[in-house]
Amino acid sequence: MTRSITAVTAVLAIGAALALTVAGHGAATTTPTPATATTPPGPYTVTLRTGDQVTLADPHGNNVSVRPGPGRAGMRFAIVRTGDSLYVLPRDTMAQARADRRQFDVASLVRARYRGVLQVPAEIPAATNGAEEETHELTIRYLDRTGSPTQDAIVAVSGWDHDVADWPSVDADGTSTVRLPEGRYNLGAYLGFGPDTALLVQPVVDLTGDLTVTLDARAAGPVALTVPEPSARMGFVEAGYSFYPSYQSWPAGMFLVGDDVSGVRIGQIGAAAAPQAMVGSVLAQWAKPDGGNDFTDSPYLYGVAETFPGRLPAGYARDYRAGDFVAVHQQFAASAPKQSAQRTVSPSITPAPASVSALVVPTTLPGTRVEYHQVGVRWTAELLAGTRDDEGHFVAQRRLYRQPTAYRPGRVHRDQWNAGPTGPAFGQEGETAWQWASRTGDTIDVNLPLYGDRAGHSGSLVPTDSSRTALYRDGALVGESPRSGSGSFTVPAETADYRLEVADTRGDGDLTTRFDAAWTFRSRQADGTAPVRLPLSAVRFTPALDANDAAPAGRAFALPVSVEGQPGAPTPRVTGLTVEVSYDDGGTWAKVSLRATPAGWTATVRHPAGAGFASLRATAVDAGGTTVTQTIIRAYRLTAS
């Protein structure tokens, strides 16, 4: 049977998912755009009609975890990204899903639940040139590990230069036939739906006439990985490839994902692609099992990431040794009673792959962990801090993020998370080119990390009772958003004076119950299409607080202060700085003295006797004329001695 093309670009993954997050670059979301409506706090959970549970960490579906339903342990899933859809297809429903995939489109199900309040990416348009293209038949033969024809296959045919792709059905004789325009294509397939699955890729198929290719499972080799910790259990393995079509800025790809390496095989048919056009990868992480079905409070985490420019190897085997890793000693603070966290660490691979998985490690706060990162790889990390609701579901209160970091071996590395006081932290690189605040042409985008921790990890995702972000131009309101520190504003091209205001109130904790800030700056139309970072700064307070984010009452206290700009913007040259403190939630303020230090300044405050709270207000003036004024009500606690 011959099938015609469909105008989509696919990203597929298949595997047995256990405590697994697939943190990928979705086919339609290379840079998230600030939403203009209030987004309900994630994560978002969808239960398929099969009973399998799918959780999305954000409404775009960039982070996905899948848990089999009751009685379905070991079930495998295909995770398929096309346009603004995200399909999660259990293996035992594949035939039905091919006929009607909509009931497995979890991204659409989430959007339908929150219709009107979630901003979603646009669909990928079909490529057209107004002329009838010459087409040819591509026939694909599938052979299993015995060399016999097999119908147990899922295949993706994607264009290198045409914005077209197809997932042709497999006929009873173990073949697929699809008619495509003349050109270059990438061909990938999963062979075998049981415990032994092979992922094969033919990087480039030059279709200049009718053509038959054979995908032989015998060309795939096993993946075998170990780490030097006897108690470690693999949390996931992800093996596959990404490729980068010429007509879009994001990758496509296919991945085989599971919670152990048994039966995971990968391989390639035909010649390699150009090194920058395709990259194969094998990622894995290990932790200590908690005796149940998870890795709660594992004292360690091992992570490896291997890449293969231009090719996917015929299997990959390696027994890692202690010298292959660098240890990072992590400390996780509790910023509220009964708080817990979900911890993930991901490799940062260039060029960006179509999928990067990370093991979600439930973590009791406060806590510690030693994370062993493969040497020579940059790693990003995040901590979702939150609490459990009455039904035991995790509810995130704050997301902390660390930019890609390479750790040098032979040194002692330490990192602390979630310690107060909470406040803006601009020093980390954002996850997209326009963060944290930038102008592209006549559009100003902001997504400010208002809730960073003491170590400077960028912080967001704090639920608020009320939020307002507003931009003024020469005193006139341009627009406002109900999102915390986030908005997108269209402005005239001419140079003008701007004022950006944010105001949040919170009632779910006794610290940082209110945050206000205002920035003034000048801006004009930015040339080109690349975002230009705006000269916004943040005043940072980094006092030595105890485990309860508290300082001693009734005595003098040193309060380190610094001013930092966002990466890519001019370094702030501070010409004026004032700091004030309040002990009655901002009812009255007292100016404090400042002393210059190599790292910035130190403010000396004298806390009153008795328990309570200290609030902080600061104004910084830059030599270029920009200013920032920010207020943190209840920045830290005071404890009586």
XYZ file of C-alpha atoms in Angstrom:
641
model
C 0.000 0.000 0.000
C 1.346 3.417 -0.944
C 0.802 6.344 1.408
C 0.978 10.050 0.660
C 2.987 12.549 2.663
C 1.800 14.624 5.614
C 3.249 18.036 6.444
C 4.643 17.480 9.949
C 8.044 17.017 11.509
C 8.242 14.275 14.104
C 10.133 13.724 17.308
C 9.564 10.212 18.668
C 10.685 8.420 21.792
C 9.734 4.978 23.031
C 10.523 3.252 26.286
C 9.524 1.944 29.668
C 9.253 5.059 31.798
C 9.913 4.969 35.553
C 10.416 8.177 37.548
C 11.470 9.666 34.240
C 11.312 13.146 32.781
C 11.854 13.598 29.049
C 13.024 17.201 28.984
C 13.141 17.926 25.306
C 13.077 20.761 22.820
C 9.598 20.330 21.421
C 9.059 20.543 17.700
C 7.147 23.802 17.989
C 8.794 25.530 20.965
C 12.384 26.616 20.615
C 11.969 29.703 22.805
C 8.950 29.992 25.068
C 7.104 33.287 24.655
C 5.861 35.123 27.746
C 2.190 34.358 28.240
C -0.383 37.117 28.372
C -2.746 35.287 30.713
C -2.364 33.677 34.113
C -1.052 30.127 33.743
C -2.249 27.657 36.383
C 0.759 26.314 38.272
C 2.077 22.979 37.012
C 2.742 20.183 36.834
C -0.207 19.079 34.675
C -1.320 15.445 34.904
C -3.350 13.552 32.302
C -4.614 10.001 32.762
C -4.974 8.112 29.486
C -7.965 5.864 29.002
C -5.560 2.934 29.485
C -4.909 4.126 33.051
C -1.361 5.275 32.285
C -0.487 8.620 33.873
C 1.336 11.373 31.974
C 2.683 14.489 33.706
C 3.743 17.678 31.892
C 5.954 20.079 33.841
C 4.916 22.986 31.604
C 1.942 23.639 29.308
C 4.100 23.344 26.171
C 4.869 19.696 26.966
C 8.647 20.185 27.016
C 8.990 18.062 30.161
C 7.179 14.743 30.253
C 7.059 11.870 32.728
C 5.098 8.668 32.163
C 4.047 6.054 34.712
C 2.273 2.860 33.650
C -1.192 2.370 35.102
C -2.173 -0.346 37.595
C -1.206 -3.798 36.372
C 0.743 -2.356 33.424
C 4.307 -2.501 34.783
C 6.885 -2.684 31.999
C 4.576 -1.141 29.416
C 6.462 0.705 26.672
C 5.429 4.032 25.207
C 6.029 6.020 22.041
C 6.318 9.730 22.760
C 5.670 11.659 19.564
C 6.029 15.418 19.006
C 4.434 16.996 15.929
C 3.723 20.710 15.673
C 1.923 21.764 18.850
C 0.824 18.206 19.687
C 2.432 15.768 22.085
C 1.292 12.174 21.748
C 1.940 9.479 24.356
C 1.088 6.138 22.757
C 1.130 2.925 24.835
C 2.504 0.008 22.856
C -0.658 -2.079 23.220
C -2.755 0.662 21.611
C -0.473 1.458 18.691
C -2.803 0.052 16.037
C -5.738 2.055 17.368
C -3.601 5.154 17.903
C -2.573 5.150 14.234
C -6.256 5.429 13.337
C -7.102 8.093 15.940
C -4.157 9.668 17.742
C -6.202 12.568 19.155
C -7.197 10.729 22.332
C -3.487 10.340 23.137
C -2.553 13.987 22.463
C -1.817 14.972 26.068
C -0.804 18.544 25.205
C -4.204 19.183 23.598
C -5.924 17.588 26.583
C -4.115 19.965 28.940
C -4.945 22.977 26.780
C -8.585 21.936 26.643
C -8.686 21.724 30.441
C -7.269 25.240 30.806
C -8.706 26.748 27.645
C -8.185 30.488 27.479
C -5.396 30.685 30.065
C -2.574 28.741 28.428
C -0.530 30.257 25.627
C 0.537 27.545 23.181
C 2.915 27.495 20.227
C 1.661 27.900 16.711
C 1.292 24.928 14.427
C 4.038 24.257 11.925
C 2.854 25.353 8.487
C 3.098 22.986 5.598
C 5.777 23.810 3.044
C 4.412 24.805 -0.355
C 6.097 26.155 -3.463
C 3.099 26.557 -5.719
C 4.399 23.959 -8.197
C 3.715 20.277 -8.637
C 6.785 18.398 -7.405
C 8.034 15.189 -8.927
C 7.454 12.300 -6.511
C 8.934 8.835 -6.130
C 8.052 5.694 -4.212
C 10.191 4.808 -1.197
C 9.761 1.194 -0.126
C 11.091 0.155 3.285
C 11.692 -3.490 4.254
C 11.947 -4.484 7.932
C 13.911 -7.519 9.136
C 13.989 -8.787 12.716
C 16.962 -10.257 14.587
C 16.536 -13.581 12.773
C 16.616 -11.878 9.363
C 12.910 -12.533 8.800
C 10.407 -9.889 7.644
C 8.561 -8.283 10.570
C 5.501 -6.104 10.943
C 6.573 -5.000 14.437
C 7.983 -1.645 13.348
C 7.340 2.068 13.706
C 9.032 4.224 11.080
C 9.479 7.977 10.646
C 10.492 9.431 7.277
C 11.459 13.115 7.645
C 12.730 15.587 5.098
C 16.070 17.318 5.305
C 15.050 20.095 2.925
C 11.262 19.582 2.677
C 8.967 20.382 5.597
C 7.276 17.001 5.196
C 7.321 13.739 7.089
C 5.373 10.521 7.246
C 4.872 7.581 9.567
C 3.802 4.960 7.024
C 1.926 1.876 8.174
C 3.627 -1.496 7.956
C 1.943 -4.096 5.768
C 1.634 -7.772 6.651
C 4.644 -8.634 4.473
C 6.918 -6.392 6.584
C 7.166 -3.461 4.165
C 6.030 0.142 3.938
C 5.648 2.212 0.804
C 5.339 5.971 0.779
C 5.338 8.461 -2.119
C 7.475 11.550 -1.481
C 8.828 14.536 -3.392
C 12.303 14.141 -4.788
C 14.920 15.126 -2.214
C 16.865 14.082 0.875
C 15.237 12.293 3.797
C 16.121 10.961 7.203
C 14.823 7.477 7.951
C 14.449 6.089 11.480
C 12.580 3.112 12.879
C 11.917 1.032 15.958
C 11.985 -2.695 15.265
C 10.436 -5.047 17.834
C 7.774 -4.059 20.344
C 8.713 -6.591 23.003
C 11.476 -6.425 25.619
C 14.135 -6.359 22.877
C 13.797 -3.204 20.778
C 16.191 -1.871 18.136
C 16.413 1.742 16.999
C 17.880 2.106 13.518
C 18.623 5.240 11.532
C 19.625 5.809 7.949
C 20.904 9.397 8.229
C 20.440 10.384 4.585
C 18.267 8.822 1.903
C 18.694 10.522 -1.495
C 15.376 9.994 -3.235
C 15.943 10.674 -6.933
C 13.794 7.787 -8.192
C 11.826 4.858 -6.874
C 13.957 3.275 -4.150
C 13.889 0.313 -1.776
C 15.855 0.331 1.498
C 16.171 -2.384 4.118
C 16.247 -1.806 7.848
C 17.789 -4.898 9.419
C 17.612 -5.243 13.203
C 20.822 -7.282 13.091
C 22.718 -4.040 12.365
C 21.932 -2.770 15.866
C 24.193 -3.446 18.834
C 23.409 -3.490 22.563
C 23.866 -0.634 25.010
C 25.708 -1.679 28.189
C 26.748 0.823 30.892
C 27.926 0.510 34.505
C 29.109 2.921 37.227
C 31.517 2.266 40.145
C 28.815 2.094 42.832
C 27.474 -1.390 43.654
C 24.217 -0.098 45.181
C 23.343 2.101 42.195
C 20.376 1.244 39.998
C 19.835 2.754 36.585
C 17.030 5.296 36.595
C 16.881 5.682 32.845
C 18.804 5.233 29.649
C 18.109 7.291 26.538
C 19.733 6.290 23.257
C 18.945 7.848 19.920
C 19.685 10.635 17.489
C 18.743 14.201 16.618
C 18.977 15.820 13.209
C 18.631 19.423 12.120
C 16.541 20.079 8.996
C 17.469 23.109 6.920
C 13.996 24.704 7.047
C 13.585 25.040 10.847
C 15.612 26.093 13.879
C 14.742 23.122 16.096
C 15.737 19.471 15.751
C 13.783 16.304 15.058
C 14.806 12.869 16.213
C 14.022 9.444 17.636
C 14.980 7.987 20.999
C 14.750 4.670 22.783
C 14.090 5.254 26.481
C 13.859 2.761 29.335
C 14.732 2.179 32.961
C 17.505 -0.328 32.215
C 19.717 -1.235 29.260
C 18.491 -4.799 28.773
C 17.069 -5.139 25.300
C 18.100 -1.627 24.235
C 19.915 -1.742 20.895
C 20.866 1.018 18.468
C 22.500 1.120 15.054
C 22.876 2.841 11.714
C 22.271 1.918 8.086
C 24.296 3.672 5.391
C 26.804 6.501 5.546
C 27.124 9.094 8.294
C 25.686 12.599 8.053
C 27.673 15.816 8.427
C 28.812 16.252 12.068
C 26.683 19.373 12.604
C 23.676 17.953 10.777
C 23.024 14.956 13.036
C 24.210 13.776 16.432
C 23.725 10.441 18.131
C 23.583 10.297 21.902
C 23.520 7.869 24.805
C 22.468 9.328 28.164
C 21.962 7.565 31.477
C 21.621 8.275 35.187
C 21.813 6.117 38.299
C 20.761 6.576 41.923
C 20.126 4.494 45.035
C 16.673 2.854 45.044
C 14.440 3.655 48.008
C 13.084 0.121 48.418
C 9.887 1.024 46.638
C 9.489 2.092 43.063
C 11.554 5.280 43.215
C 14.822 6.920 44.303
C 13.583 9.124 47.160
C 16.415 10.841 49.074
C 19.146 8.988 47.197
C 22.500 10.063 48.710
C 24.091 10.164 45.245
C 23.373 10.583 41.554
C 25.557 9.512 38.621
C 25.086 11.055 35.186
C 26.738 10.324 31.825
C 26.226 11.793 28.366
C 27.953 10.475 25.241
C 27.544 12.144 21.853
C 28.452 10.947 18.359
C 28.494 13.734 15.740
C 27.022 12.646 12.424
C 26.273 9.064 13.400
C 24.561 6.596 15.694
C 26.919 3.774 16.740
C 26.057 0.080 16.496
C 25.604 -0.175 20.245
C 27.696 1.364 22.990
C 29.364 -0.278 25.998
C 31.385 1.331 28.779
C 32.260 0.516 32.376
C 32.753 3.941 33.959
C 35.393 4.423 36.645
C 35.656 6.903 39.497
C 38.034 9.102 37.481
C 35.380 9.597 34.802
C 33.314 11.747 37.198
C 33.628 14.957 39.180
C 31.770 15.151 42.501
C 29.539 18.117 43.351
C 28.364 18.239 46.970
C 24.795 19.542 47.020
C 22.955 21.004 50.000
C 19.201 21.533 49.811
C 17.633 23.918 52.324
C 14.013 24.071 53.470
C 12.479 27.519 53.068
C 9.117 26.481 54.570
C 7.820 23.803 56.966
C 7.066 20.338 55.554
C 8.725 21.260 52.261
C 10.033 18.696 49.795
C 11.519 18.881 46.319
C 11.943 17.215 42.985
C 15.538 17.337 41.745
C 16.736 16.943 38.140
C 20.148 17.271 36.491
C 20.498 17.279 32.683
C 23.443 17.354 30.274
C 23.715 20.468 28.133
C 24.540 19.270 24.626
C 25.437 21.445 21.626
C 23.803 21.524 19.164
C 20.627 21.110 21.207
C 19.156 17.617 20.849
C 15.517 16.843 20.205
C 15.256 15.205 23.623
C 17.203 15.201 26.870
C 15.994 13.032 29.729
C 16.638 13.482 33.437
C 15.879 11.341 36.454
C 13.443 12.963 38.867
C 14.707 12.347 42.412
C 12.152 13.096 45.166
C 14.072 14.902 47.915
C 13.142 15.668 51.499
C 14.135 19.174 52.596
C 16.552 19.893 54.131
C 18.850 17.297 52.603
C 22.189 16.593 50.958
C 23.437 14.651 47.963
C 26.687 14.064 46.083
C 26.140 14.304 42.344
C 28.753 12.680 40.116
C 28.879 14.354 36.703
C 30.776 12.925 33.761
C 33.923 14.957 33.149
C 33.906 17.117 30.025
C 30.131 17.597 29.918
C 28.235 20.752 30.878
C 25.326 20.125 33.235
C 22.191 22.101 34.037
C 20.176 21.509 37.179
C 16.883 22.505 38.704
C 15.079 22.099 41.998
C 11.301 22.235 42.249
C 10.530 23.035 45.891
C 6.996 22.555 47.157
C 4.660 20.690 49.470
C 2.227 17.788 49.319
C -1.513 18.412 49.199
C -4.087 16.454 51.181
C -4.055 13.704 48.555
C -0.269 13.417 48.593
C 0.313 15.140 45.244
C 3.406 17.324 44.926
C 2.573 21.020 44.438
C 5.495 23.129 43.235
C 6.053 26.488 44.918
C 9.346 27.554 43.405
C 11.590 26.478 40.531
C 15.302 27.122 40.904
C 17.591 26.759 37.885
C 21.357 26.628 37.353
C 22.860 27.499 33.998
C 24.993 24.927 32.084
C 28.169 24.360 34.081
C 31.331 22.321 33.450
C 33.075 21.167 36.617
C 36.846 20.795 36.663
C 38.189 17.559 38.141
C 40.564 17.703 41.072
C 38.600 20.414 42.879
C 35.994 20.343 45.641
C 32.710 21.642 44.273
C 29.815 22.674 46.530
C 26.421 24.150 45.763
C 23.563 25.216 48.027
C 19.925 25.434 46.952
C 16.759 27.020 48.283
C 18.425 29.006 51.104
C 17.120 32.521 51.767
C 16.685 35.327 51.499
C 14.608 35.084 48.342
C 14.992 37.811 45.730
C 15.897 38.684 42.134
C 18.924 36.838 40.753
C 20.019 38.002 37.297
C 23.515 36.488 37.188
C 22.611 33.141 35.599
C 22.159 32.771 31.859
C 18.514 32.277 30.958
C 17.258 29.236 29.113
C 16.420 31.255 25.995
C 18.166 34.016 24.073
C 15.777 36.780 25.179
C 15.794 36.125 28.917
C 15.733 37.769 31.304
C 14.739 41.052 29.696
C 15.424 42.032 26.100
C 14.200 43.908 23.071
C 13.806 42.335 19.641
C 12.870 44.927 17.045
C 9.828 46.654 18.509
C 9.032 44.002 21.120
C 10.184 44.047 24.734
C 10.033 40.631 26.423
C 10.573 40.096 30.133
C 10.581 36.937 32.252
C 12.414 38.016 35.388
C 13.856 35.545 37.921
C 12.357 37.315 40.922
C 12.662 34.445 43.395
C 16.276 33.326 43.295
C 18.006 31.850 46.316
C 21.043 32.976 48.301
C 23.463 31.153 45.975
C 22.110 33.036 42.952
C 20.157 30.276 41.210
C 17.440 31.909 39.135
C 14.014 31.420 40.647
C 10.466 31.407 39.337
C 7.190 29.495 39.574
C 6.195 31.037 42.897
C 2.387 30.987 43.288
C 1.090 34.458 44.123
C -2.172 35.815 45.430
C -1.852 38.700 43.000
C 0.713 39.718 40.391
C 1.103 42.641 38.053
C 3.813 43.385 35.503
C 3.450 46.710 33.689
C 5.533 48.678 31.197
C 5.330 52.474 30.836
C 6.783 54.569 28.005
C 7.402 58.255 28.770
C 4.915 57.901 31.618
C 2.124 56.322 29.547
C 1.074 52.707 30.106
C 2.138 50.435 27.234
C 0.606 47.266 28.637
C 0.361 45.025 31.652
C 0.296 41.327 32.455
C -1.107 39.372 35.411
C 1.975 37.122 35.423
C 4.735 37.469 37.969
C 7.567 39.433 36.322
C 6.588 38.261 32.845
C 5.128 39.966 29.797
C 5.561 40.805 26.129
C 5.046 44.408 24.982
C 4.992 46.043 21.543
C 6.555 49.525 21.589
C 7.300 52.310 19.059
C 10.706 52.351 17.370
C 11.863 55.766 18.648
C 14.084 56.206 21.683
C 12.107 56.715 24.885
C 12.267 56.440 28.662
C 10.705 53.271 30.057
C 9.601 52.166 33.489
C 9.005 48.471 34.211
C 7.040 47.680 37.364
C 6.349 44.357 39.071
C 4.229 43.759 42.173
C 3.539 40.375 43.791
C 1.754 39.429 46.983
C 1.858 35.973 48.554
C -0.071 34.430 51.407
C 1.185 30.834 51.339
C 4.237 31.413 53.534
C 5.628 33.728 56.166
C 8.623 34.926 54.102
C 8.659 37.184 51.010
C 4.981 37.955 51.453
C 5.304 40.936 49.102
C 7.785 41.854 46.405
C 7.776 45.156 44.498
C 10.306 46.477 42.005
C 10.621 49.215 39.404
C 13.304 49.663 36.746
C 13.846 52.782 34.624
C 15.871 52.653 31.406
C 16.078 54.092 27.897
C 15.504 51.987 24.812
C 15.078 52.277 21.066
C 14.407 49.887 18.216
C 16.901 47.028 18.184
C 18.565 46.272 14.856
C 18.419 42.779 13.416
C 16.498 39.770 14.659
C 18.652 38.838 17.661
C 17.358 39.876 21.101
C 19.276 42.759 22.713
C 19.486 42.482 26.499
C 18.149 45.468 28.422
C 20.303 47.177 31.093
C 18.277 45.895 34.069
C 20.004 45.160 37.382
C 19.080 43.428 40.618
C 20.167 44.229 44.164
C 21.289 41.039 45.906
C 21.259 40.448 49.688
C 23.317 37.452 50.821
C 23.440 37.400 54.643
C 24.573 34.325 56.573
C 21.222 33.054 57.846
C 20.599 29.862 59.790
C 18.745 26.796 58.525
C 15.408 28.540 59.171
C 16.368 31.620 57.132
C 16.696 33.539 60.384
C 19.168 35.985 61.970
C 19.674 36.735 65.685
C 17.539 39.490 67.179
C 18.848 42.187 69.504
C 22.304 42.595 67.997
C 24.230 44.050 65.054
C 24.191 42.016 61.903
C 26.283 42.198 58.700
C 24.249 42.255 55.503
C 26.319 41.748 52.299
C 24.900 43.658 49.303
C 25.772 43.492 45.607
C 24.323 44.703 42.313
C 24.324 42.392 39.292
C 23.157 42.804 35.722
C 21.922 40.136 33.372
C 24.465 38.322 31.181
C 24.902 39.956 27.786
C 23.965 43.432 29.040
C 26.470 46.137 30.038
C 28.011 45.551 33.469
C 26.376 47.891 36.002
C 28.522 50.854 37.123
C 26.766 51.824 40.337
C 26.988 55.527 41.224
C 24.414 55.481 44.011
C 23.070 52.843 46.391
C 20.749 53.140 49.374
C 19.493 50.326 51.612
C 16.682 50.536 54.138
C 15.318 48.077 56.694
C 11.891 47.723 58.267
C 10.722 45.618 61.200
C 6.982 46.303 60.837
C 6.325 44.883 57.352
C 7.139 48.158 55.586
C 5.193 50.477 57.863
C 8.345 52.438 58.675
C 11.816 52.351 57.157
C 15.283 53.209 58.461
C 18.281 53.883 56.244
C 21.385 51.783 57.049
C 25.056 52.587 56.600
C 27.059 50.945 53.813
C 30.724 50.030 53.623
C 32.402 49.200 50.289
C 33.984 45.735 49.974
C 35.736 43.921 47.098
C 32.488 42.022 46.421
C 30.192 45.057 46.709
C 29.061 46.531 50.025
C 28.213 45.493 53.554
C 25.250 47.053 55.321
C 25.290 46.980 59.116
C 21.863 46.624 60.702
C 20.945 46.383 64.395
C 18.032 44.062 64.892
C 15.554 44.859 67.648
C 15.056 42.433 70.498
C 12.398 39.753 70.137
C 11.227 37.521 67.335
C 9.894 39.041 64.135
C 10.848 39.759 60.548
C 13.219 42.054 58.673
C 12.092 43.666 55.399
C 14.547 45.212 52.929
C 14.309 48.041 50.414
C 17.087 49.222 48.104
C 17.650 51.667 45.248
C 20.619 51.475 42.877
C 21.540 54.082 40.258
C 23.791 53.225 37.315
C 26.185 55.594 35.546
C 24.153 55.112 32.372
C 21.047 56.536 34.037
C 19.192 53.293 34.709
C 17.746 52.697 38.165
C 16.197 49.884 40.172
C 14.158 50.082 43.362
C 13.065 46.831 44.960
C 11.264 45.912 48.166
C 11.138 42.529 49.901
C 8.628 42.363 52.747
C 9.722 39.754 55.303
C 13.077 38.996 53.726
C 14.175 36.902 56.719
C 13.172 35.983 60.251
C 14.484 37.298 63.549
C 14.939 34.875 66.414
C 15.321 35.895 70.044
C 18.443 34.547 71.722
